[in-house]
Amino acid sequence: MDEARVAYDGVVEVYAELFADRLETRPFARGMVGAFAELVRESGNLRAADVGCGPGHLTALLCELGLGAFGVDLSPGMIGHARRAHPELRFEVGRMEALPVEDGVLGGVLAHYSMIHTPPEELPAVLAEQARVLEAGGLLLVSFFATEGPDVVRFDHKVTPAYSWPVERLVELMEGAGLVPFARLVHDPASERGFLEGHLMARRPHSLGRP
Ligand SMILES: C[S@@+](CC[C@H](N)C(=O)[O-])C[C@H]1O[C@@H](n2cnc3c(N)ncnc32)[C@H](O)[C@@H]1O
């Protein structure tokens, strides 16, 4: 994971420049983030974490959409950028594996391409951590690279190696963390990258009831 920290620390300005548009050019992702924000607002608990927030552009978008969002990222460079770009918002250096949040207090968790570098064997613990911080009825939105085949595929992402996931495998892991996935969107970004983009939304039930 330190590999990801060093890698993202090295690309802060380029990354921020590339993604500063708050999803204006990505209608599917924007739609899912909009639906997520609406459902969190409906839940009545506006507290939300943008985990792996990078330069903070989506933390700011969630706040524009009415949430009380804060950002967490393991890259001090990204957090420094986020604080400078959005001085009115809260950003913390921290890890998805141990979020600086008490149990059951959040209405929403957004993990927008934040777990793409997480080795598959570590993903169950990260999802369990996201389930831990959500209140009953709270929502998780995970955006990720998806693949149509049956296997997780490791590939050479521009920043540091990443994984693309069969949607069903990720659904199973979410269920294993006690969450209830209930909405999914998979689309072909028509890019040269050769894989799909996936968005999965899940709800924390009243009892986590993990197997
Ligand atoms: C592909 S970027 C996504 C950034 C932002 N969510 C977005 O959509 O533009 C992945 C981000 O996750 C962060 N990250 C990776 N592993 C992490 C971990 N274990 N804990 C916290 N942040 C992590 C990286 O530092 C990086 O900023």
XYZ file of N, CA and C and ligand atoms in Angstrom:
660
model
N 0.816 -1.205 0.000
C 0.000 0.000 0.000
C 0.856 1.263 0.000
N 2.082 1.160 0.617
C 2.975 2.315 0.581
C 3.396 2.640 -0.842
N 3.377 1.608 -1.674
C 3.665 1.809 -3.094
C 2.662 2.825 -3.664
N 1.382 2.666 -3.309
C 0.338 3.583 -3.796
C 0.574 4.991 -3.249
N 0.998 5.074 -1.984
C 1.218 6.404 -1.395
C 2.321 7.135 -2.153
N 3.437 6.460 -2.349
C 4.574 7.088 -3.041
C 4.157 7.445 -4.471
N 3.456 6.513 -5.118
C 3.056 6.740 -6.509
C 2.120 7.949 -6.609
N 1.112 8.033 -5.737
C 0.157 9.153 -5.831
C 0.787 10.472 -5.373
N 1.699 10.393 -4.414
C 2.402 11.622 -4.012
C 3.147 12.228 -5.199
N 3.571 11.354 -6.111
C 4.355 11.828 -7.252
C 3.540 12.386 -8.405
N 2.235 12.251 -8.352
C 1.423 12.686 -9.510
C 0.309 13.660 -9.119
N 0.439 14.283 -7.965
C -0.665 15.088 -7.420
C -1.183 16.121 -8.424
N -0.275 16.958 -8.949
C -0.745 18.079 -9.776
C -1.344 17.580 -11.091
N -0.671 16.596 -11.701
C -1.172 16.061 -12.980
C -2.552 15.426 -12.751
N -2.670 14.639 -11.675
C -3.922 13.957 -11.391
C -5.041 14.975 -11.125
N -4.717 15.968 -10.316
C -5.732 16.972 -9.968
C -6.214 17.689 -11.225
N -5.279 17.984 -12.102
C -5.615 18.679 -13.355
C -6.555 17.818 -14.203
N -6.235 16.516 -14.282
C -7.015 15.595 -15.123
C -8.442 15.412 -14.621
N -8.612 15.403 -13.272
C -9.916 15.032 -12.725
C -10.636 16.171 -12.022
N -10.145 17.400 -12.256
C -10.708 18.533 -11.523
C -12.145 18.859 -11.929
N -12.635 18.248 -13.016
C -13.923 18.702 -13.547
C -15.146 18.149 -12.790
N -14.921 17.447 -11.685
C -16.044 16.952 -10.862
C -17.033 16.118 -11.674
N -16.508 15.288 -12.559
C -17.300 14.308 -13.326
C -18.136 14.954 -14.438
N -17.842 16.216 -14.782
C -18.648 16.873 -15.826
C -18.595 16.129 -17.158
N -17.483 15.436 -17.419
C -17.360 14.705 -18.689
C -17.668 13.217 -18.517
N -18.190 12.822 -17.358
C -18.433 11.392 -17.095
C -19.854 11.199 -16.573
N -20.821 11.224 -17.500
C -22.225 11.247 -17.083
C -22.669 10.038 -16.273
N -22.116 8.844 -16.548
C -22.565 7.661 -15.794
C -22.097 7.744 -14.341
N -20.827 8.070 -14.170
C -20.305 8.200 -12.805
C -21.047 9.322 -12.075
N -21.290 10.416 -12.801
C -21.981 11.560 -12.182
C -23.386 11.166 -11.742
N -24.035 10.351 -12.589
C -25.383 9.886 -12.250
C -25.388 9.049 -10.983
N -24.412 8.154 -10.856
C -24.392 7.294 -9.674
C -24.040 8.090 -8.419
N -23.101 9.026 -8.551
C -22.753 9.846 -7.385
C -23.959 10.713 -6.988
N -24.691 11.204 -7.996
C -25.895 12.006 -7.704
C -26.950 11.180 -6.982
N -27.159 9.935 -7.448
C -28.152 9.059 -6.800
C -27.714 8.739 -5.373
N -26.424 8.490 -5.211
C -25.866 8.201 -3.878
C -26.150 9.381 -2.937
N -25.835 10.584 -3.393
C -26.018 11.758 -2.539
C -27.500 11.932 -2.177
N -28.359 11.688 -3.157
C -29.803 11.843 -2.909
C -30.275 10.842 -1.849
N -29.821 9.601 -1.964
C -30.245 8.577 -1.002
C -29.677 8.846 0.388
N -28.446 9.338 0.437
C -27.880 9.666 1.753
C -28.679 10.820 2.372
N -29.030 11.810 1.540
C -29.834 12.928 2.071
C -31.157 12.407 2.628
N -31.766 11.491 1.873
C -33.051 10.920 2.320
C -32.925 10.191 3.650
N -31.746 9.605 3.900
C -31.550 8.832 5.137
C -31.558 9.743 6.359
N -31.303 11.039 6.120
C -31.321 11.988 7.228
C -29.971 12.153 7.900
N -29.009 11.266 7.618
C -27.670 11.405 8.185
C -26.735 11.866 7.071
N -26.370 13.134 7.090
C -25.622 13.722 5.972
C -24.122 13.490 6.062
N -23.676 12.897 7.158
C -22.215 12.708 7.310
C -21.719 11.656 6.340
N -20.708 12.016 5.551
C -20.215 11.078 4.540
C -18.705 11.176 4.409
N -18.078 10.037 4.152
C -16.626 10.008 3.930
C -16.356 9.713 2.467
N -15.415 10.485 1.903
C -14.909 10.219 0.559
C -13.554 9.545 0.786
N -13.536 8.209 0.716
C -12.306 7.488 1.079
C -11.430 7.310 -0.154
N -10.133 7.550 0.030
C -9.235 7.603 -1.125
C -9.624 8.795 -1.977
N -9.754 9.952 -1.307
C -10.376 11.138 -1.927
C -9.478 11.811 -2.950
N -8.169 11.441 -2.986
C -7.281 12.108 -3.931
C -7.305 13.609 -3.711
N -7.392 14.390 -4.807
C -7.314 15.853 -4.670
C -8.583 16.508 -4.126
N -9.588 15.719 -3.760
C -10.725 16.272 -3.035
C -11.864 16.801 -3.889
N -11.775 16.609 -5.201
C -12.805 17.177 -6.081
C -14.174 16.540 -5.827
N -14.192 15.232 -5.501
C -15.504 14.605 -5.268
C -16.010 14.863 -3.855
N -15.108 15.094 -2.925
C -15.548 15.530 -1.587
C -16.310 16.845 -1.753
N -15.742 17.733 -2.579
C -16.390 19.032 -2.815
C -17.723 18.843 -3.527
N -17.749 17.913 -4.491
C -19.014 17.655 -5.206
C -20.084 17.143 -4.231
N -19.699 16.206 -3.358
C -20.674 15.682 -2.385
C -21.210 16.808 -1.505
N -20.346 17.743 -1.140
C -20.806 18.875 -0.312
C -21.756 19.763 -1.106
N -21.427 19.979 -2.388
C -22.347 20.760 -3.238
C -23.701 20.072 -3.337
N -23.691 18.731 -3.263
C -24.934 17.958 -3.377
C -25.641 17.832 -2.019
N -25.164 18.563 -1.040
C -25.910 18.672 0.218
C -25.397 17.805 1.345
N -24.270 17.084 1.133
C -23.768 16.235 2.209
C -22.717 16.966 3.042
N -22.517 16.494 4.239
C -21.434 16.990 5.083
C -20.277 16.022 4.910
N -19.557 16.181 3.802
C -18.542 15.181 3.452
C -17.143 15.627 3.866
N -16.325 14.648 4.201
C -14.902 14.897 4.443
C -14.107 13.845 3.684
N -12.822 14.136 3.462
C -12.008 13.240 2.651
C -10.868 12.621 3.444
N -10.545 11.378 3.081
C -9.424 10.655 3.695
C -8.594 10.070 2.565
N -7.275 10.212 2.655
C -6.415 9.607 1.633
C -5.072 9.289 2.259
N -4.432 8.231 1.756
C -3.140 7.876 2.346
C -2.004 8.725 1.809
N -2.252 9.512 0.767
C -1.183 10.317 0.176
C -1.174 11.722 0.787
N -0.124 12.066 1.552
C -0.053 13.423 2.124
C -0.067 14.485 1.026
N 0.513 14.166 -0.131
C 0.520 15.134 -1.233
C -0.898 15.423 -1.701
N -1.699 14.378 -1.850
C -3.098 14.560 -2.276
C -3.871 15.363 -1.227
N -3.656 15.032 0.038
C -4.396 15.742 1.097
C -3.969 17.213 1.151
N -2.690 17.463 0.950
C -2.214 18.861 0.920
C -2.905 19.623 -0.197
N -2.993 18.989 -1.369
C -3.655 19.632 -2.505
C -5.131 19.885 -2.176
N -5.795 18.852 -1.620
C -7.230 18.967 -1.319
C -7.478 20.119 -0.344
N -6.616 20.233 0.652
C -6.798 21.319 1.647
C -6.608 22.689 1.014
N -5.635 22.793 0.112
C -5.409 24.097 -0.540
C -6.570 24.446 -1.474
N -7.067 23.406 -2.184
C -8.136 23.652 -3.164
C -9.478 23.915 -2.482
N -9.666 23.306 -1.295
C -10.972 23.404 -0.622
C -10.744 23.688 0.867
N -10.258 24.894 1.189
C -9.867 25.163 2.578
C -11.033 25.076 3.557
N -12.250 25.145 3.057
C -13.415 25.102 3.946
C -13.798 23.665 4.320
N -13.202 22.677 3.662
C -13.583 21.286 3.904
C -12.527 20.559 4.736
N -12.936 19.408 5.273
C -12.028 18.628 6.141
C -11.403 17.476 5.367
N -10.084 17.391 5.436
C -9.354 16.293 4.794
C -8.334 15.756 5.783
N -8.198 14.440 5.796
C -7.235 13.831 6.711
C -6.392 12.807 5.989
N -5.112 12.746 6.361
C -4.282 11.640 5.892
C -4.709 10.422 6.697
N -5.043 9.346 6.010
C -5.471 8.140 6.713
C -5.622 7.011 5.727
N -5.842 5.834 6.250
C -5.920 4.647 5.404
C -7.326 4.080 5.423
N -7.718 3.556 4.286
C -9.034 2.917 4.201
C -9.130 1.712 5.136
N -7.982 1.130 5.444
C -7.967 -0.065 6.294
C -8.292 0.277 7.742
N -8.145 1.543 8.130
C -8.384 1.962 9.520
C -8.885 3.400 9.471
N -10.143 3.574 9.124
C -10.678 4.924 8.938
C -10.751 5.658 10.281
N -10.432 6.950 10.286
C -10.456 7.707 11.535
C -11.883 8.123 11.893
N -12.738 7.126 12.052
C -14.176 7.363 12.249
C -14.700 6.315 13.232
N -15.610 6.761 14.116
C -16.220 5.813 15.064
C -17.162 4.846 14.358
N -17.555 3.819 15.077
C -18.488 2.817 14.515
C -19.849 3.449 14.222
N -20.420 3.107 13.094
C -21.832 3.352 12.818
C -22.290 4.795 12.800
N -21.420 5.721 12.383
C -21.825 7.132 12.471
C -22.078 7.809 11.125
N -21.740 7.135 10.028
C -21.844 7.813 8.726
C -23.105 7.409 7.967
N -23.654 8.395 7.244
C -24.775 8.097 6.347
C -24.291 7.565 5.007
N -23.028 7.864 4.655
C -22.539 7.399 3.353
C -21.028 7.288 3.302
N -20.572 6.357 2.483
C -19.143 6.220 2.168
C -19.026 6.127 0.654
N -18.193 7.000 0.097
C -17.897 6.948 -1.337
C -16.471 6.435 -1.510
N -16.312 5.406 -2.318
C -14.964 4.895 -2.637
C -14.866 4.892 -4.163
N -14.456 6.038 -4.689
C -14.473 6.243 -6.139
C -13.110 5.892 -6.722
N -12.994 4.691 -7.261
C -11.723 4.175 -7.810
C -10.610 4.183 -6.766
N -10.985 4.095 -5.509
C -9.989 4.156 -4.437
C -9.431 2.783 -4.114
N -10.196 1.732 -4.425
C -9.754 0.386 -4.058
C -9.149 -0.341 -5.249
N -8.918 0.383 -6.344
C -8.424 -0.287 -7.559
C -7.019 -0.856 -7.372
N -6.262 -0.305 -6.427
C -4.894 -0.799 -6.212
C -4.823 -1.810 -5.063
N -5.940 -2.009 -4.380
C -5.930 -2.898 -3.214
C -5.790 -4.348 -3.665
N -4.775 -5.063 -3.184
C -4.645 -6.467 -3.579
C -5.915 -7.234 -3.199
N -6.375 -8.147 -4.061
C -7.654 -8.834 -3.832
C -7.797 -9.429 -2.436
N -6.708 -9.980 -1.889
C -6.830 -10.628 -0.576
C -7.057 -9.601 0.540
N -6.781 -8.318 0.259
C -6.972 -7.284 1.291
C -8.328 -6.586 1.190
N -9.036 -6.841 0.099
C -10.288 -6.110 -0.118
C -11.377 -6.440 0.916
N -11.528 -7.709 1.350
C -12.571 -7.972 2.354
C -12.416 -7.115 3.612
N -11.189 -6.919 4.066
C -10.980 -6.121 5.286
C -11.321 -4.652 5.044
N -11.039 -4.154 3.846
C -11.348 -2.749 3.540
C -12.874 -2.564 3.484
N -13.571 -3.512 2.874
C -15.041 -3.421 2.816
C -15.647 -3.540 4.220
N -15.071 -4.395 5.040
C -15.576 -4.551 6.414
C -15.401 -3.239 7.177
N -14.310 -2.540 6.899
C -14.060 -1.261 7.560
C -15.103 -0.222 7.122
N -15.464 -0.254 5.837
C -16.478 0.680 5.345
C -17.837 0.349 5.975
N -18.128 -0.955 6.113
C -19.391 -1.360 6.756
C -19.393 -0.901 8.221
N -18.248 -0.998 8.861
C -18.150 -0.637 10.293
C -18.556 0.813 10.544
N -18.123 1.719 9.659
C -18.351 3.138 9.936
C -19.741 3.623 9.513
N -20.455 2.796 8.727
C -21.800 3.201 8.286
C -22.826 2.944 9.382
N -23.796 3.839 9.495
C -24.912 3.558 10.384
C -25.858 2.578 9.683
N -26.768 1.969 10.431
C -27.767 1.097 9.823
C -28.525 1.901 8.774
N -28.642 1.355 7.578
C -29.317 2.074 6.494
C -28.369 2.958 5.697
N -27.121 3.099 6.154
C -26.137 3.940 5.452
C -25.714 3.309 4.131
N -25.197 4.158 3.240
C -24.932 3.712 1.860
C -23.459 3.741 1.505
N -23.069 2.747 0.720
C -21.707 2.691 0.178
C -21.804 2.716 -1.344
N -21.020 3.596 -1.974
C -20.899 3.570 -3.434
C -19.440 3.301 -3.787
N -19.226 2.198 -4.494
C -17.879 1.826 -4.929
C -17.829 1.928 -6.446
N -16.857 2.667 -6.963
C -16.629 2.721 -8.409
C -15.290 2.059 -8.679
N -15.241 1.295 -9.771
C -14.080 0.426 -9.972
C -13.957 0.066 -11.449
N -12.837 -0.545 -11.808
C -12.687 -1.099 -13.149
C -13.275 -2.499 -13.139
N -14.140 -2.763 -14.115
C -14.838 -4.052 -14.158
C -14.341 -4.875 -15.347
N -14.457 -6.186 -15.197
C -14.101 -7.071 -16.295
C -15.234 -8.073 -16.503
N -15.411 -8.521 -17.736
C -16.499 -9.462 -18.016
C -16.112 -10.900 -17.711
N -14.823 -11.172 -17.635
C -14.380 -12.541 -17.375
C -14.606 -12.937 -15.924
N -14.281 -14.195 -15.577
C -14.542 -14.684 -14.221
C -13.465 -14.307 -13.210
N -12.312 -13.805 -13.694
C -11.178 -13.600 -12.788
C -10.849 -12.129 -12.586
N -10.294 -11.862 -11.417
C -9.737 -10.533 -11.165
C -8.498 -10.393 -12.052
N -8.363 -9.225 -12.697
C -7.235 -9.032 -13.621
C -6.338 -7.912 -13.106
N -5.056 -8.233 -12.941
C -4.089 -7.206 -12.536
C -3.577 -6.533 -13.802
N -3.493 -5.224 -13.797
C -2.992 -4.546 -14.997
C -2.111 -3.359 -14.611
N -1.361 -2.883 -15.595
C -0.429 -1.789 -15.347
C -1.117 -0.447 -15.491
N -1.769 -0.023 -14.434
C -2.375 1.307 -14.360
C -1.245 2.339 -14.467
N -1.577 3.540 -14.985
C -0.525 4.553 -15.208
C 0.214 4.937 -13.929
N -0.481 4.907 -12.799
C 0.163 5.359 -11.567
C 0.884 4.208 -10.861
N 0.172 3.116 -10.623
C 0.740 1.952 -9.944
C -0.192 0.781 -10.252
N 0.290 -0.480 -10.229
C -0.566 -1.589 -10.677
C -1.943 -1.595 -10.024
N -2.930 -2.015 -10.808
C -4.315 -1.986 -10.333
C -5.008 -3.284 -10.737
N -6.253 -3.435 -10.279
C -7.020 -4.660 -10.537
C -8.375 -4.286 -11.112
N -8.840 -5.108 -12.065
C -10.237 -4.964 -12.492
C -10.987 -6.196 -12.013
N -12.261 -5.993 -11.689
C -13.045 -7.003 -10.962
C -14.287 -7.446 -11.721
N -14.551 -8.770 -11.737
C -15.880 -9.221 -12.192
C -16.903 -8.678 -11.193
N -17.980 -8.111 -11.701
C -18.944 -7.446 -10.810
C -19.456 -8.416 -9.743
N -19.764 -9.649 -10.168
C -20.333 -10.614 -9.202
C -19.368 -10.914 -8.061
N -18.084 -10.923 -8.361
C -17.094 -11.203 -7.298
C -17.104 -10.080 -6.262
N -17.237 -8.858 -6.745
C -17.265 -7.724 -5.821
C -18.575 -7.724 -5.013
N -19.669 -8.091 -5.687
C -20.951 -8.216 -4.984
C -20.810 -9.220 -3.837
N -20.179 -10.360 -4.129
C -20.016 -11.388 -3.087
C -19.179 -10.865 -1.918
N -18.125 -10.103 -2.237
C -17.289 -9.574 -1.152
C -18.059 -8.569 -0.301
N -18.886 -7.769 -0.964
C -19.698 -6.806 -0.197
C -20.650 -7.561 0.729
N -21.267 -8.613 0.178
C -22.182 -9.412 1.011
C -21.424 -10.049 2.169
N -20.209 -10.483 1.900
C -19.373 -11.078 2.948
C -19.053 -10.085 4.055
N -19.065 -8.792 3.706
C -18.809 -7.747 4.712
C -20.104 -7.359 5.429
N -21.205 -8.050 5.099
C -22.478 -7.786 5.774
C -23.311 -6.720 5.091
N -22.877 -6.255 3.916
C -23.621 -5.209 3.199
C -24.606 -5.831 2.221
N -25.569 -5.029 1.780
C -26.575 -5.502 0.833
C -26.478 -4.680 -0.451
N -25.778 -5.220 -1.462
C -25.695 -4.485 -2.735
C -27.075 -4.440 -3.390
N -27.467 -3.260 -3.896
C -28.819 -3.180 -4.456
C -28.884 -2.414 -5.770
N -27.787 -1.820 -6.210
C -27.818 -1.117 -7.503
C -26.454 -1.243 -8.153
N -26.476 -1.426 -9.469
C -25.201 -1.535 -10.183
C -25.313 -0.881 -11.552
N -24.215 -0.317 -12.011
C -24.145 0.244 -13.358
C -22.786 -0.146 -13.917
N -22.812 -0.787 -15.081
C -21.555 -1.155 -15.725
C -21.619 -0.581 -17.125
N -20.565 0.120 -17.527
C -20.594 0.698 -18.862
C -19.230 0.653 -19.499
N -19.254 0.716 -20.820
C -18.021 0.686 -21.593
C -17.646 2.130 -21.879
N -16.564 2.596 -21.312
C -16.213 4.004 -21.510
C -15.724 4.295 -22.924
N -15.728 3.262 -23.784
C -15.284 3.413 -25.173
C -13.877 3.984 -25.243
N -13.096 3.622 -24.246
C -11.724 4.112 -24.252
C -10.823 3.010 -24.783
N -9.580 3.352 -24.954
C -8.617 2.370 -25.445
C -8.130 1.464 -24.321
N -8.652 1.688 -23.095
C -8.098 0.945 -21.971
C -8.527 -0.522 -21.962
N -9.636 -0.807 -22.626
C -10.004 -2.202 -22.805
C -10.750 -2.840 -21.650
N -11.250 -2.063 -20.709
C -12.116 -2.662 -19.698
C -13.277 -1.736 -19.385
N -14.154 -2.257 -18.563
C -15.403 -1.550 -18.285
C -15.257 -0.697 -17.022
N -16.217 0.187 -16.839
C -16.275 0.922 -15.588
C -17.502 0.445 -14.823
N -17.338 0.223 -13.543
C -18.432 -0.324 -12.739
C -18.716 0.539 -11.525
N -19.978 0.552 -11.146
C -20.406 1.311 -9.962
C -21.386 0.412 -9.213
N -21.116 0.175 -7.952
C -21.976 -0.702 -7.154
C -22.398 0.038 -5.896
N -23.700 0.005 -5.619
C -24.178 0.663 -4.408
C -24.723 -0.395 -3.452
N -24.414 -0.219 -2.183
C -24.866 -1.178 -1.172
C -25.352 -0.410 0.044
N -26.160 -1.116 0.813
C -26.707 -0.506 2.024
C -26.274 -1.342 3.228
N -26.011 -0.680 4.318
C -25.755 -1.454 5.528
C -27.092 -1.793 6.177
N -27.362 -3.088 6.395
C -28.632 -3.447 7.036
C -28.572 -3.114 8.529
N -29.649 -3.374 9.238
C -29.662 -3.006 10.655
C -28.646 -3.792 11.447
N -28.515 -5.090 11.100
C -27.457 -5.853 11.753
C -26.480 -6.292 10.680
N -25.173 -6.209 10.972
C -24.219 -6.557 9.912
C -24.286 -8.039 9.569
N -24.593 -8.879 10.502
C -24.853 -10.306 10.267
C -23.886 -10.977 9.324
N -22.584 -10.739 9.536
C -21.610 -11.388 8.658
C -21.555 -12.874 8.893
N -21.238 -13.650 7.838
C -21.130 -15.093 8.053
C -20.007 -15.414 9.018
C -7.446 6.429 -8.614
S -7.230 7.530 -7.266
C -8.920 8.045 -6.983
C -8.996 9.395 -6.330
C -10.421 9.963 -6.253
N -11.281 9.105 -5.447
C -10.981 10.117 -7.650
O -11.938 9.433 -8.000
O -10.436 10.925 -8.412
C -6.957 6.455 -5.890
C -6.734 7.216 -4.594
O -6.834 6.292 -3.516
C -5.796 6.548 -2.596
N -5.538 5.305 -1.881
C -5.055 4.149 -2.373
N -4.979 3.223 -1.421
C -5.426 3.809 -0.273
C -5.596 3.363 1.072
N -5.281 2.131 1.429
N -6.101 4.216 1.981
C -6.423 5.493 1.639
N -6.277 5.973 0.381
C -5.802 5.146 -0.572
C -4.628 7.033 -3.443
O -3.686 7.778 -2.704
C -5.353 7.865 -4.492
O -5.486 9.212 -4.105
